[in-house]
N, CA and C atoms as an extended XYZ file, in Angstrom:
603
Properties=species:S:1:pos:R:3:atomname:S:1:resname:S:1:resid:I:1 pbc="F F F"
N        33.821      -46.578      105.461 N   MET     1
C        33.647      -46.465      104.011 CA  MET     1
C        33.028      -47.741      103.463 C   MET     1
N        32.061      -47.578      102.605 N   THR     2
C        31.498      -48.731      101.913 CA  THR     2
C        32.072      -48.792      100.501 C   THR     2
N        32.330      -49.996      100.028 N   VAL     3
C        32.950      -50.188       98.714 CA  VAL     3
C        32.136      -51.194       97.918 C   VAL     3
N        31.803      -50.818       96.685 N   ASN     4
C        31.130      -51.737       95.781 CA  ASN     4
C        32.199      -52.459       94.963 C   ASN     4
N        32.625      -53.636       95.440 N   PHE     5
C        33.699      -54.364       94.776 CA  PHE     5
C        33.299      -54.860       93.390 C   PHE     5
N        32.006      -55.024       93.164 N   VAL     6
C        31.545      -55.480       91.848 CA  VAL     6
C        31.859      -54.429       90.780 C   VAL     6
N        31.887      -53.172       91.212 N   LYS     7
C        32.191      -52.077       90.293 CA  LYS     7
C        33.708      -51.946       90.143 C   LYS     7
N        34.287      -52.912       89.455 N   THR     8
C        35.736      -52.962       89.261 CA  THR     8
C        36.053      -53.158       87.786 C   THR     8
N        37.036      -52.416       87.318 N   ASN     9
C        37.459      -52.531       85.920 CA  ASN     9
C        38.974      -52.584       85.830 C   ASN     9
N        39.455      -53.326       84.839 N   LEU    10
C        40.887      -53.326       84.560 CA  LEU    10
C        41.212      -52.023       83.857 C   LEU    10
N        41.901      -51.136       84.576 N   LYS    11
C        42.155      -49.790       84.058 CA  LYS    11
C        43.406      -49.750       83.178 C   LYS    11
N        44.489      -50.379       83.657 N   ILE    12
C        45.759      -50.312       82.935 CA  ILE    12
C        46.501      -51.637       83.072 C   ILE    12
N        47.019      -52.128       81.957 N   THR    13
C        47.978      -53.232       81.966 CA  THR    13
C        49.313      -52.638       81.547 C   THR    13
N        50.238      -52.554       82.495 N   ALA    14
C        51.483      -51.823       82.265 CA  ALA    14
C        52.676      -52.762       82.150 C   ALA    14
N        53.345      -52.685       81.010 N   GLY    15
C        54.590      -53.419       80.828 CA  GLY    15
C        55.790      -52.529       81.027 C   GLY    15
N        55.520      -51.227       81.229 N   LEU    16
C        56.567      -50.238       81.452 CA  LEU    16
C        56.165      -49.341       82.617 C   LEU    16
N        57.141      -48.869       83.375 N   ILE    17
C        56.856      -47.990       84.498 CA  ILE    17
C        56.146      -46.715       84.034 C   ILE    17
N        56.479      -46.260       82.854 N   SER    18
C        55.876      -45.038       82.325 CA  SER    18
C        54.375      -45.180       82.075 C   SER    18
N        53.878      -46.419       82.056 N   GLN    19
C        52.454      -46.663       81.814 CA  GLN    19
C        51.634      -46.716       83.100 C   GLN    19
N        52.285      -46.620       84.260 N   PHE    20
C        51.558      -46.635       85.523 CA  PHE    20
C        50.632      -45.416       85.599 C   PHE    20
N        49.494      -45.546       86.288 N   PRO    21
C        48.555      -44.411       86.356 CA  PRO    21
C        49.162      -43.200       87.043 C   PRO    21
N        48.778      -42.028       86.580 N   GLY    22
C        49.332      -40.794       87.138 CA  GLY    22
C        48.410      -40.099       88.113 C   GLY    22
N        47.248      -40.698       88.408 N   ASP    23
C        46.321      -40.049       89.343 CA  ASP    23
C        46.748      -40.308       90.789 C   ASP    23
N        45.969      -39.801       91.727 N   ASN    24
C        46.340      -39.883       93.147 CA  ASN    24
C        45.539      -40.918       93.927 C   ASN    24
N        44.908      -41.840       93.235 N   LYS    25
C        44.139      -42.870       93.933 CA  LYS    25
C        45.069      -43.780       94.738 C   LYS    25
N        44.582      -44.204       95.901 N   LEU    26
C        45.340      -45.135       96.726 CA  LEU    26
C        45.473      -46.483       96.030 C   LEU    26
N        46.505      -47.231       96.434 N   GLN    27
C        46.769      -48.512       95.791 CA  GLN    27
C        47.057      -49.583       96.839 C   GLN    27
N        46.515      -50.766       96.599 N   LEU    28
C        46.847      -51.944       97.391 CA  LEU    28
C        47.390      -52.992       96.431 C   LEU    28
N        48.589      -53.465       96.714 N   ALA    29
C        49.242      -54.397       95.798 CA  ALA    29
C        49.038      -55.842       96.233 C   ALA    29
N        48.917      -56.727       95.234 N   LEU    30
C        48.853      -58.158       95.487 CA  LEU    30
C        50.179      -58.761       95.050 C   LEU    30
N        50.866      -59.385       96.002 N   SER    31
C        52.187      -59.942       95.745 CA  SER    31
C        52.190      -61.432       96.050 C   SER    31
N        52.964      -62.183       95.266 N   GLY    32
C        53.077      -63.618       95.524 CA  GLY    32
C        53.768      -64.328       94.384 C   GLY    32
N        54.092      -65.577       94.603 N   ARG    33
C        54.777      -66.335       93.569 CA  ARG    33
C        53.824      -66.658       92.416 C   ARG    33
N        54.393      -67.023       91.289 N   SER    34
C        53.579      -67.408       90.147 CA  SER    34
C        52.678      -68.583       90.528 C   SER    34
N        51.453      -68.526       90.069 N   ASN    35
C        50.473      -69.595       90.287 CA  ASN    35
C        50.000      -69.696       91.738 C   ASN    35
N        50.155      -68.615       92.525 N   VAL    36
C        49.686      -68.648       93.906 CA  VAL    36
C        48.197      -68.370       94.005 C   VAL    36
N        47.621      -67.781       92.935 N   GLY    37
C        46.176      -67.554       92.926 CA  GLY    37
C        45.754      -66.106       93.023 C   GLY    37
N        46.596      -65.182       92.544 N   LYS    38
C        46.240      -63.758       92.618 CA  LYS    38
C        45.024      -63.432       91.750 C   LYS    38
N        45.011      -63.949       90.522 N   SER    39
C        43.869      -63.676       89.635 CA  SER    39
C        42.576      -64.255       90.196 C   SER    39
N        42.658      -65.460       90.747 N   SER    40
C        41.469      -66.083       91.341 CA  SER    40
C        40.969      -65.286       92.529 C   SER    40
N        41.896      -64.732       93.311 N   LEU    41
C        41.499      -63.910       94.456 CA  LEU    41
C        40.802      -62.644       93.987 C   LEU    41
N        41.352      -61.974       92.992 N   ILE    42
C        40.740      -60.752       92.476 CA  ILE    42
C        39.325      -61.046       91.970 C   ILE    42
N        39.178      -62.091       91.175 N   ASN    43
C        37.862      -62.440       90.634 CA  ASN    43
C        36.861      -62.743       91.745 C   ASN    43
N        37.319      -63.399       92.806 N   SER    44
C        36.440      -63.710       93.927 CA  SER    44
C        36.023      -62.441       94.670 C   SER    44
N        36.979      -61.547       94.894 N   LEU    45
C        36.685      -60.312       95.631 CA  LEU    45
C        35.683      -59.438       94.903 C   LEU    45
N        35.763      -59.412       93.574 N   ILE    46
C        34.902      -58.513       92.807 CA  ILE    46
C        33.650      -59.212       92.280 C   ILE    46
N        33.523      -60.507       92.587 N   GLY    47
C        32.326      -61.233       92.182 CA  GLY    47
C        32.198      -61.417       90.680 C   GLY    47
N        33.339      -61.530       90.005 N   ARG    48
C        33.352      -61.743       88.555 CA  ARG    48
C        34.158      -62.992       88.254 C   ARG    48
N        33.807      -63.699       87.204 N   LYS    49
C        34.473      -64.977       86.935 CA  LYS    49
C        35.803      -64.846       86.214 C   LYS    49
N        35.932      -63.844       85.363 N   SER    50
C        37.130      -63.848       84.515 CA  SER    50
C        37.663      -62.460       84.163 C   SER    50
N        37.418      -61.459       85.020 N   LEU    51
C        38.007      -60.148       84.732 CA  LEU    51
C        39.530      -60.256       84.809 C   LEU    51
N        40.004      -60.884       85.885 N   ALA    52
C        41.444      -61.160       85.994 CA  ALA    52
C        41.686      -62.514       85.352 C   ALA    52
N        42.498      -62.531       84.319 N   ARG    53
C        42.750      -63.759       83.572 CA  ARG    53
C        43.734      -64.662       84.299 C   ARG    53
N        43.346      -65.927       84.441 N   VAL    54
C        44.240      -66.925       85.014 CA  VAL    54
C        45.106      -67.465       83.892 C   VAL    54
N        46.406      -67.233       83.981 N   SER    55
C        47.314      -67.583       82.894 CA  SER    55
C        47.479      -69.090       82.758 C   SER    55
N        47.480      -69.561       81.517 N   SER    56
C        47.748      -70.978       81.246 CA  SER    56
C        49.241      -71.246       81.253 C   SER    56
N        50.037      -70.159       81.232 N   ASN    57
C        51.491      -70.261       81.297 CA  ASN    57
C        52.006      -69.438       82.467 C   ASN    57
N        51.881      -69.968       83.706 N   PRO    58
C        52.295      -69.192       84.872 CA  PRO    58
C        53.743      -68.764       84.767 C   PRO    58
N        53.978      -67.514       85.172 N   GLY    59
C        55.334      -66.994       85.142 CA  GLY    59
C        55.683      -66.261       83.867 C   GLY    59
N        54.835      -66.346       82.848 N   LYS    60
C        55.156      -65.715       81.566 CA  LYS    60
C        54.634      -64.288       81.475 C   LYS    60
N        53.680      -63.941       82.327 N   THR    61
C        53.092      -62.604       82.274 CA  THR    61
C        53.921      -61.644       83.115 C   THR    61
N        54.561      -60.684       82.453 N   VAL    62
C        55.378      -59.705       83.179 CA  VAL    62
C        54.762      -58.325       82.968 C   VAL    62
N        53.612      -58.105       83.586 N   THR    63
C        52.943      -56.806       83.554 CA  THR    63
C        52.389      -56.509       84.940 C   THR    63
N        52.163      -55.228       85.190 N   VAL    64
C        51.491      -54.798       86.415 CA  VAL    64
C        50.087      -54.361       86.020 C   VAL    64
N        49.078      -55.021       86.590 N   ASN    65
C        47.692      -54.753       86.217 CA  ASN    65
C        46.991      -53.941       87.306 C   ASN    65
N        46.420      -52.818       86.892 N   PHE    66
C        45.747      -51.910       87.823 CA  PHE    66
C        44.233      -52.057       87.669 C   PHE    66
N        43.592      -52.585       88.712 N   TYR    67
C        42.135      -52.742       88.722 CA  TYR    67
C        41.540      -51.618       89.564 C   TYR    67
N        40.722      -50.785       88.948 N   GLU    68
C        40.100      -49.669       89.651 CA  GLU    68
C        38.817      -50.155       90.326 C   GLU    68
N        38.757      -50.000       91.653 N   VAL    69
C        37.632      -50.493       92.443 CA  VAL    69
C        36.739      -49.337       92.856 C   VAL    69
N        35.496      -49.354       92.384 N   ASP    70
C        34.475      -48.388       92.798 CA  ASP    70
C        34.941      -46.935       92.651 C   ASP    70
N        35.732      -46.659       91.630 N   ASP    71
C        36.235      -45.303       91.347 CA  ASP    71
C        37.045      -44.708       92.502 C   ASP    71
N        37.512      -45.551       93.452 N   SER    72
C        38.138      -44.979       94.645 CA  SER    72
C        39.581      -45.418       94.878 C   SER    72
N        39.948      -46.655       94.507 N   PHE    73
C        41.324      -47.099       94.714 CA  PHE    73
C        41.646      -48.215       93.720 C   PHE    73
N        42.929      -48.566       93.666 N   TYR    74
C        43.379      -49.631       92.768 CA  TYR    74
C        43.793      -50.878       93.548 C   TYR    74
N        43.379      -52.039       93.043 N   LEU    75
C        44.023      -53.293       93.402 CA  LEU    75
C        45.084      -53.516       92.329 C   LEU    75
N        46.329      -53.659       92.742 N   VAL    76
C        47.437      -53.734       91.796 CA  VAL    76
C        47.994      -55.151       91.792 C   VAL    76
N        47.789      -55.841       90.684 N   ASP    77
C        48.237      -57.226       90.536 CA  ASP    77
C        49.670      -57.224       90.007 C   ASP    77
N        50.627      -57.502       90.908 N   LEU    78
C        52.031      -57.538       90.513 CA  LEU    78
C        52.353      -58.881       89.856 C   LEU    78
N        53.291      -58.900       88.914 N   PRO    79
C        53.655      -60.172       88.272 CA  PRO    79
C        54.247      -61.140       89.290 C   PRO    79
N        53.907      -62.407       89.152 N   GLY    80
C        54.365      -63.412       90.101 CA  GLY    80
C        55.866      -63.641       90.019 C   GLY    80
N        56.434      -63.987       91.159 N   TYR    81
C        57.871      -64.225       91.207 CA  TYR    81
C        58.168      -65.712       91.400 C   TYR    81
N        59.442      -66.056       91.231 N   GLY    82
C        59.905      -67.394       91.583 CA  GLY    82
C        59.574      -68.480       90.589 C   GLY    82
N        59.352      -68.122       89.304 N   PHE    83
C        59.033      -69.163       88.329 CA  PHE    83
C        60.313      -69.592       87.621 C   PHE    83
N        60.672      -70.871       87.760 N   ALA    84
C        61.990      -71.365       87.351 CA  ALA    84
C        62.261      -71.226       85.855 C   ALA    84
N        61.211      -71.356       85.030 N   ARG    85
C        61.445      -71.365       83.587 CA  ARG    85
C        61.516      -69.972       82.979 C   ARG    85
N        61.407      -68.952       83.819 N   ARG    86
C        61.485      -67.597       83.295 CA  ARG    86
C        62.927      -67.302       82.863 C   ARG    86
N        63.060      -66.725       81.686 N   SER    87
C        64.395      -66.437       81.161 CA  SER    87
C        65.049      -65.304       81.950 C   SER    87
N        66.373      -65.151       81.739 N   ALA    88
C        67.102      -64.088       82.434 CA  ALA    88
C        66.538      -62.724       82.070 C   ALA    88
N        66.163      -62.552       80.799 N   GLY    89
C        65.586      -61.285       80.362 CA  GLY    89
C        64.252      -61.010       81.028 C   GLY    89
N        63.430      -62.037       81.156 N   GLU    90
C        62.129      -61.881       81.806 CA  GLU    90
C        62.298      -61.611       83.300 C   GLU    90
N        63.283      -62.273       83.925 N   GLN    91
C        63.549      -62.026       85.344 CA  GLN    91
C        64.004      -60.588       85.567 C   GLN    91
N        64.813      -60.089       84.652 N   GLU    92
C        65.281      -58.709       84.754 CA  GLU    92
C        64.119      -57.731       84.598 C   GLU    92
N        63.218      -58.037       83.661 N   LYS    93
C        62.048      -57.182       83.462 CA  LYS    93
C        61.160      -57.211       84.699 C   LYS    93
N        60.995      -58.408       85.281 N   TRP    94
C        60.190      -58.540       86.504 CA  TRP    94
C        60.757      -57.651       87.600 C   TRP    94
N        62.073      -57.760       87.836 N   SER    95
C        62.710      -56.973       88.888 CA  SER    95
C        62.546      -55.478       88.652 C   SER    95
N        62.750      -55.053       87.393 N   GLY    96
C        62.631      -53.637       87.078 CA  GLY    96
C        61.231      -53.109       87.308 C   GLY    96
N        60.223      -53.886       86.887 N   LEU    97
C        58.833      -53.451       87.039 CA  LEU    97
C        58.408      -53.414       88.499 C   LEU    97
N        58.695      -54.482       89.233 N   VAL    98
C        58.240      -54.577       90.620 CA  VAL    98
C        58.978      -53.578       91.509 C   VAL    98
N        60.296      -53.509       91.354 N   ASN    99
C        61.057      -52.527       92.130 CA  ASN    99
C        60.628      -51.107       91.783 C   ASN    99
N        60.415      -50.882       90.481 N   GLY   100
C        59.963      -49.568       90.042 CA  GLY   100
C        58.592      -49.225       90.594 C   GLY   100
N        57.716      -50.237       90.659 N   TYR   101
C        56.374      -50.004       91.206 CA  TYR   101
C        56.470      -49.563       92.666 C   TYR   101
N        57.170      -50.334       93.484 N   PHE   102
C        57.249      -50.010       94.904 CA  PHE   102
C        57.948      -48.671       95.140 C   PHE   102
N        59.013      -48.419       94.412 N   ASP   103
C        59.738      -47.146       94.577 CA  ASP   103
C        58.831      -45.959       94.260 C   ASP   103
N        58.126      -46.042       93.138 N   LEU   104
C        57.275      -44.937       92.705 CA  LEU   104
C        56.061      -44.778       93.614 C   LEU   104
N        55.429      -45.897       93.961 N   ALA   105
C        54.226      -45.842       94.799 CA  ALA   105
C        54.532      -45.263       96.173 C   ALA   105
N        55.690      -45.630       96.729 N   GLN   106
C        56.068      -45.088       98.042 CA  GLN   106
C        56.459      -43.616       97.930 C   GLN   106
N        57.182      -43.271       96.883 N   LYS   107
C        57.624      -41.890       96.691 CA  LYS   107
C        56.432      -40.955       96.581 C   LYS   107
N        55.395      -41.401       95.902 N   LYS   108
C        54.213      -40.564       95.709 CA  LYS   108
C        53.173      -40.749       96.814 C   LYS   108
N        53.478      -41.626       97.777 N   GLY   109
C        52.567      -41.830       98.899 CA  GLY   109
C        51.249      -42.453       98.509 C   GLY   109
N        51.270      -43.346       97.517 N   LYS   110
C        50.021      -43.933       97.027 CA  LYS   110
C        49.709      -45.299       97.625 C   LYS   110
N        50.750      -46.038       98.014 N   ILE   111
C        50.515      -47.417       98.433 CA  ILE   111
C        50.096      -47.463       99.901 C   ILE   111
N        48.929      -48.049      100.154 N   CYS   112
C        48.436      -48.103      101.527 CA  CYS   112
C        48.501      -49.513      102.107 C   CYS   112
N        48.929      -50.484      101.303 N   GLY   113
C        49.051      -51.830      101.844 CA  GLY   113
C        49.357      -52.866      100.782 C   GLY   113
N        49.743      -54.044      101.268 N   VAL   114
C        50.046      -55.176      100.384 CA  VAL   114
C        49.327      -56.417      100.886 C   VAL   114
N        48.725      -57.138       99.948 N   LEU   115
C        48.189      -58.460      100.233 CA  LEU   115
C        49.263      -59.450       99.793 C   LEU   115
N        49.939      -60.067      100.740 N   GLN   116
C        50.994      -61.021      100.417 CA  GLN   116
C        50.395      -62.418      100.391 C   GLN   116
N        50.351      -63.019       99.210 N   LEU   117
C        49.729      -64.331       99.048 CA  LEU   117
C        50.762      -65.436       99.232 C   LEU   117
N        50.383      -66.457      100.001 N   VAL   118
C        51.225      -67.632      100.214 CA  VAL   118
C        50.368      -68.869       99.996 C   VAL   118
N        50.853      -69.787       99.175 N   ASP   119
C        50.154      -71.052       98.931 CA  ASP   119
C        50.252      -71.889      100.203 C   ASP   119
N        49.119      -72.151      100.845 N   LEU   120
C        49.136      -72.837      102.132 CA  LEU   120
C        49.691      -74.253      102.009 C   LEU   120
N        49.424      -74.903      100.898 N   LYS   121
C        49.905      -76.275      100.707 CA  LYS   121
C        51.422      -76.303      100.537 C   LYS   121
N        51.966      -75.320       99.828 N   VAL   122
C        53.407      -75.250       99.581 CA  VAL   122
C        54.141      -74.681      100.782 C   VAL   122
N        53.515      -73.710      101.439 N   GLY   123
C        54.164      -73.003      102.534 CA  GLY   123
C        55.016      -71.870      102.002 C   GLY   123
N        55.549      -71.023      102.891 N   PRO   124
C        56.350      -69.880      102.443 CA  PRO   124
C        57.651      -70.330      101.786 C   PRO   124
N        57.900      -69.855      100.572 N   THR   125
C        59.114      -70.178       99.834 CA  THR   125
C        60.211      -69.176      100.182 C   THR   125
N        61.420      -69.427       99.683 N   ASP   126
C        62.508      -68.477       99.900 CA  ASP   126
C        62.162      -67.112       99.316 C   ASP   126
N        61.505      -67.108       98.152 N   ASP   127
C        61.106      -65.841       97.534 CA  ASP   127
C        60.056      -65.129       98.376 C   ASP   127
N        59.132      -65.894       98.962 N   ASP   128
C        58.146      -65.302       99.871 CA  ASP   128
C        58.850      -64.633      101.047 C   ASP   128
N        59.851      -65.311      101.587 N   MET   129
C        60.577      -64.771      102.740 CA  MET   129
C        61.311      -63.483      102.385 C   MET   129
N        61.868      -63.426      101.174 N   LEU   130
C        62.531      -62.201      100.720 CA  LEU   130
C        61.538      -61.044      100.644 C   LEU   130
N        60.329      -61.338      100.136 N   MET   131
C        59.311      -60.295      100.025 CA  MET   131
C        58.830      -59.860      101.401 C   MET   131
N        58.631      -60.803      102.303 N   LEU   132
C        58.207      -60.460      103.663 CA  LEU   132
C        59.253      -59.601      104.354 C   LEU   132
N        60.525      -59.926      104.128 N   ASP   133
C        61.609      -59.136      104.706 CA  ASP   133
C        61.609      -57.721      104.131 C   ASP   133
N        61.365      -57.622      102.827 N   TYR   134
C        61.313      -56.308      102.180 CA  TYR   134
C        60.178      -55.470      102.757 C   TYR   134
N        59.008      -56.072      102.910 N   LEU   135
C        57.854      -55.347      103.445 CA  LEU   135
C        58.118      -54.879      104.878 C   LEU   135
N        58.763      -55.740      105.659 N   ALA   136
C        59.073      -55.368      107.041 CA  ALA   136
C        60.048      -54.197      107.085 C   ALA   136
N        61.043      -54.220      106.218 N   LYS   137
C        62.061      -53.164      106.216 CA  LYS   137
C        61.513      -51.823      105.733 C   LYS   137
N        60.594      -51.883      104.773 N   THR   138
C        60.039      -50.639      104.229 CA  THR   138
C        58.916      -50.093      105.094 C   THR   138
N        58.350      -50.942      105.942 N   GLY   139
C        57.258      -50.496      106.799 CA  GLY   139
C        55.918      -50.398      106.100 C   GLY   139
N        55.815      -50.973      104.897 N   ILE   140
C        54.525      -50.971      104.191 CA  ILE   140
C        53.568      -51.906      104.920 C   ILE   140
N        52.368      -51.442      105.289 N   PRO   141
C        51.411      -52.328      105.953 CA  PRO   141
C        51.053      -53.513      105.048 C   PRO   141
N        50.932      -54.691      105.651 N   PHE   142
C        50.553      -55.849      104.842 CA  PHE   142
C        49.848      -56.886      105.703 C   PHE   142
N        49.119      -57.756      105.034 N   PHE   143
C        48.602      -58.945      105.682 CA  PHE   143
C        48.783      -60.112      104.719 C   PHE   143
N        48.691      -61.315      105.249 N   VAL   144
C        48.949      -62.514      104.453 CA  VAL   144
C        47.642      -63.219      104.114 C   VAL   144
N        47.512      -63.596      102.850 N   VAL   145
C        46.390      -64.411      102.405 CA  VAL   145
C        46.928      -65.812      102.126 C   VAL   145
N        46.488      -66.770      102.912 N   ALA   146
C        46.896      -68.162      102.723 CA  ALA   146
C        45.934      -68.803      101.724 C   ALA   146
N        46.392      -68.990      100.498 N   THR   147
C        45.512      -69.433       99.413 CA  THR   147
C        45.406      -70.955       99.318 C   THR   147
N        44.401      -71.385       98.561 N   LYS   148
C        44.199      -72.794       98.211 CA  LYS   148
C        43.990      -73.677       99.441 C   LYS   148
N        43.261      -73.138      100.423 N   THR   149
C        43.021      -73.906      101.648 CA  THR   149
C        42.199      -75.164      101.385 C   THR   149
N        41.412      -75.160      100.316 N   ASP   150
C        40.581      -76.321      100.007 CA  ASP   150
C        41.401      -77.512       99.509 C   ASP   150
N        42.680      -77.286       99.216 N   LYS   151
C        43.545      -78.369       98.730 CA  LYS   151
C        44.042      -79.267       99.863 C   LYS   151
N        43.794      -78.857      101.115 N   LEU   152
C        44.298      -79.585      102.272 CA  LEU   152
C        43.161      -80.181      103.094 C   LEU   152
N        43.399      -81.369      103.650 N   ASN   153
C        42.416      -81.911      104.581 CA  ASN   153
C        42.558      -81.188      105.917 C   ASN   153
N        41.649      -81.459      106.827 N   LYS   154
C        41.585      -80.694      108.073 CA  LYS   154
C        42.888      -80.781      108.872 C   LYS   154
N        43.447      -81.972      108.993 N   THR   155
C        44.670      -82.161      109.771 CA  THR   155
C        45.851      -81.434      109.142 C   THR   155
N        46.031      -81.617      107.834 N   ASP   156
C        47.150      -80.967      107.143 CA  ASP   156
C        47.008      -79.450      107.143 C   ASP   156
N        45.771      -78.997      107.074 N   ARG   157
C        45.526      -77.556      107.081 CA  ARG   157
C        45.940      -76.940      108.416 C   ARG   157
N        45.583      -77.583      109.514 N   VAL   158
C        45.969      -77.084      110.834 CA  VAL   158
C        47.487      -77.017      110.955 C   VAL   158
N        48.177      -78.058      110.493 N   LYS   159
C        49.643      -78.090      110.558 CA  LYS   159
C        50.254      -76.985      109.707 C   LYS   159
N        49.690      -76.807      108.505 N   ALA   160
C        50.227      -75.791      107.593 CA  ALA   160
C        50.032      -74.391      108.151 C   ALA   160
N        48.885      -74.136      108.773 N   LEU   161
C        48.635      -72.822      109.361 CA  LEU   161
C        49.541      -72.580      110.566 C   LEU   161
N        49.757      -73.621      111.371 N   GLU   162
C        50.656      -73.479      112.517 CA  GLU   162
C        52.063      -73.133      112.042 C   GLU   162
N        52.495      -73.791      110.965 N   LYS   163
C        53.820      -73.519      110.409 CA  LYS   163
C        53.897      -72.076      109.901 C   LYS   163
N        52.822      -71.633      109.257 N   LEU   164
C        52.799      -70.275      108.710 CA  LEU   164
C        52.846      -69.241      109.830 C   LEU   164
N        52.068      -69.463      110.888 N   TYR   165
C        52.054      -68.523      112.009 CA  TYR   165
C        53.405      -68.442      112.723 C   TYR   165
N        54.176      -69.536      112.659 N   SER   166
C        55.476      -69.562      113.341 CA  SER   166
C        56.617      -69.094      112.430 C   SER   166
N        56.287      -68.703      111.199 N   THR   167
C        57.301      -68.248      110.255 CA  THR   167
C        57.907      -66.923      110.723 C   THR   167
N        59.241      -66.816      110.711 N   PRO   168
C        59.877      -65.541      111.075 CA  PRO   168
C        59.349      -64.397      110.220 C   PRO   168
N        59.029      -63.305      110.864 N   GLY   169
C        58.506      -62.151      110.146 CA  GLY   169
C        56.996      -62.075      110.120 C   GLY   169
N        56.342      -63.130      110.588 N   LEU   170
C        54.877      -63.140      110.565 CA  LEU   170
C        54.260      -63.061      111.962 C   LEU   170
N        55.098      -62.832      112.968 N   LYS   171
C        54.557      -62.680      114.308 CA  LYS   171
C        53.695      -61.422      114.370 C   LYS   171
N        52.475      -61.589      114.855 N   ASN   172
C        51.503      -60.492      114.989 CA  ASN   172
C        50.985      -59.977      113.639 C   ASN   172
N        51.266      -60.711      112.557 N   ILE   173
C        50.736      -60.337      111.245 CA  ILE   173
C        49.410      -61.061      111.019 C   ILE   173
N        48.441      -60.322      110.517 N   HIS   174
C        47.129      -60.889      110.242 CA  HIS   174
C        47.228      -61.881      109.078 C   HIS   174
N        46.777      -63.111      109.298 N   ILE   175
C        46.770      -64.142      108.254 CA  ILE   175
C        45.333      -64.578      108.024 C   ILE   175
N        44.897      -64.527      106.764 N   ILE   176
C        43.528      -64.892      106.411 CA  ILE   176
C        43.555      -66.100      105.486 C   ILE   176
N        42.866      -67.150      105.860 N   SER   177
C        42.755      -68.337      105.014 CA  SER   177
C        41.753      -68.062      103.901 C   SER   177
N        42.121      -68.464      102.672 N   PHE   178
C        41.261      -68.154      101.531 CA  PHE   178
C        41.157      -69.337      100.575 C   PHE   178
N        39.944      -69.518      100.060 N   SER   179
C        39.699      -70.508       99.010 CA  SER   179
C        38.865      -69.870       97.916 C   SER   179
N        39.388      -69.882       96.691 N   ALA   180
C        38.622      -69.363       95.559 CA  ALA   180
C        37.482      -70.306       95.222 C   ALA   180
N        37.610      -71.567       95.628 N   LEU   181
C        36.596      -72.565       95.299 CA  LEU   181
C        35.308      -72.351       96.078 C   LEU   181
N        35.422      -72.083       97.383 N   ASN   182
C        34.207      -71.934       98.197 CA  ASN   182
C        34.021      -70.534       98.788 C   ASN   182
N        34.968      -69.628       98.491 N   GLY   183
C        34.818      -68.250       98.940 CA  GLY   183
C        35.224      -67.996      100.372 C   GLY   183
N        35.791      -69.002      101.029 N   GLU   184
C        36.253      -68.814      102.402 CA  GLU   184
C        37.242      -67.644      102.479 C   GLU   184
N        37.016      -66.753      103.423 N   GLY   185
C        37.924      -65.641      103.655 CA  GLY   185
C        37.649      -64.402      102.824 C   GLY   185
N        36.786      -64.510      101.839 N   LYS   186
C        36.549      -63.383      100.926 CA  LYS   186
C        36.059      -62.140      101.659 C   LYS   186
N        35.067      -62.293      102.491 N   ASP   187
C        34.504      -61.132      103.190 CA  ASP   187
C        35.515      -60.522      104.151 C   ASP   187
N        36.315      -61.377      104.805 N   GLU   188
C        37.321      -60.882      105.741 CA  GLU   188
C        38.406      -60.098      104.998 C   GLU   188
N        38.780      -60.572      103.818 N   ILE   189
C        39.781      -59.863      103.016 CA  ILE   189
C        39.228      -58.525      102.542 C   ILE   189
N        37.989      -58.514      102.106 N   ARG   190
C        37.355      -57.254      101.709 CA  ARG   190
C        37.374      -56.251      102.867 C   ARG   190
N        37.038      -56.709      104.066 N   SER   191
C        37.011      -55.830      105.237 CA  SER   191
C        38.395      -55.281      105.539 C   SER   191
N        39.416      -56.123      105.395 N   GLU   192
C        40.785      -55.686      105.668 CA  GLU   192
C        41.242      -54.663      104.637 C   GLU   192
N        40.835      -54.845      103.387 N   ILE   193
C        41.166      -53.875      102.334 CA  ILE   193
C        40.545      -52.507      102.649 C   ILE   193
N        39.261      -52.530      103.030 N   ILE   194
C        38.566      -51.288      103.381 CA  ILE   194
C        39.238      -50.631      104.584 C   ILE   194
N        39.617      -51.437      105.556 N   HIS   195
C        40.285      -50.913      106.748 CA  HIS   195
C        41.598      -50.221      106.375 C   HIS   195
N        42.364      -50.840      105.480 N   MET   196
C        43.648      -50.256      105.069 CA  MET   196
C        43.459      -48.920      104.356 C   MET   196
N        42.490      -48.863      103.479 N   THR   197
C        42.256      -47.604      102.760 CA  THR   197
C        41.742      -46.528      103.699 C   THR   197
N        40.907      -46.907      104.659 N   ASP   198
C        40.404      -45.947      105.653 CA  ASP   198
C        41.542      -45.404      106.528 C   ASP   198
N        42.415      -46.300      106.967 N   MET   199
C        43.525      -45.904      107.834 CA  MET   199
C        44.473      -44.967      107.119 C   MET   199
N        44.695      -45.233      105.847 N   PHE   200
C        45.636      -44.427      105.077 CA  PHE   200
C        45.041      -43.054      104.732 C   PHE   200
N        43.720      -43.090      104.496 N   GLY   201
C        43.061      -41.846      104.118 CA  GLY   201
C        42.918      -40.895      105.292 C   GLY   201
C-alpha cells in the first residue's frame, strides 16, 4: 500500500469518549509522556510544520486528536502522561479518556498498532514501563520511537540506546531512533506504519 502522508487533516479533537469517530477506519495510536515529542513526530511524518500543535504548557492538553491520513486510517495522538503539575481532576480525565480509547478501539477491532515514544535522553520512565506492560498484556502490536536523538552526543547516544534495548519488555521489539530536527528515522517510521496497516488489513 502506498500512503500520501502529506494528505493529512486533523479530523476530530475529542475531550469525551462520545466524540471519538464512529467510522471503521484503522487507527494507530501515539503514546508517550508529556513533552516527549508526539506533535513534532506527527508534523515530521506528514511534512507539515504546525498541523499538530506543540503545547507551550505540556501536560495541560487532555484530548485525543484523530489525524486522518490519506482518507485511509487515523494517527491518534493520545494525551501525554506523567506530568507532575497535572491536577487530580485532570489526571482522572486523562485516565478515563485513554482507558476509554483503548477499550473502545480494541472492542471494535480498529486499533492496528501503537507508536510508543520514549525520550532517549531521559530513558524509559516508570510511566513508560507501565504502558509497555499494558501493551504486552493486551497483545496490541507496537514499536518504540526513541525521540530527541539529536540532543545526545555520539557516545551518550550509544549508551542510551543500549540501555533502551536492554529494558525489560523491549526484547525483540523494533526501536527506531528519531529526530524532528533532522528527520532521522522518519522514513523508517512511515514504512512501519504502512506495514502495520497492511498486516491488520
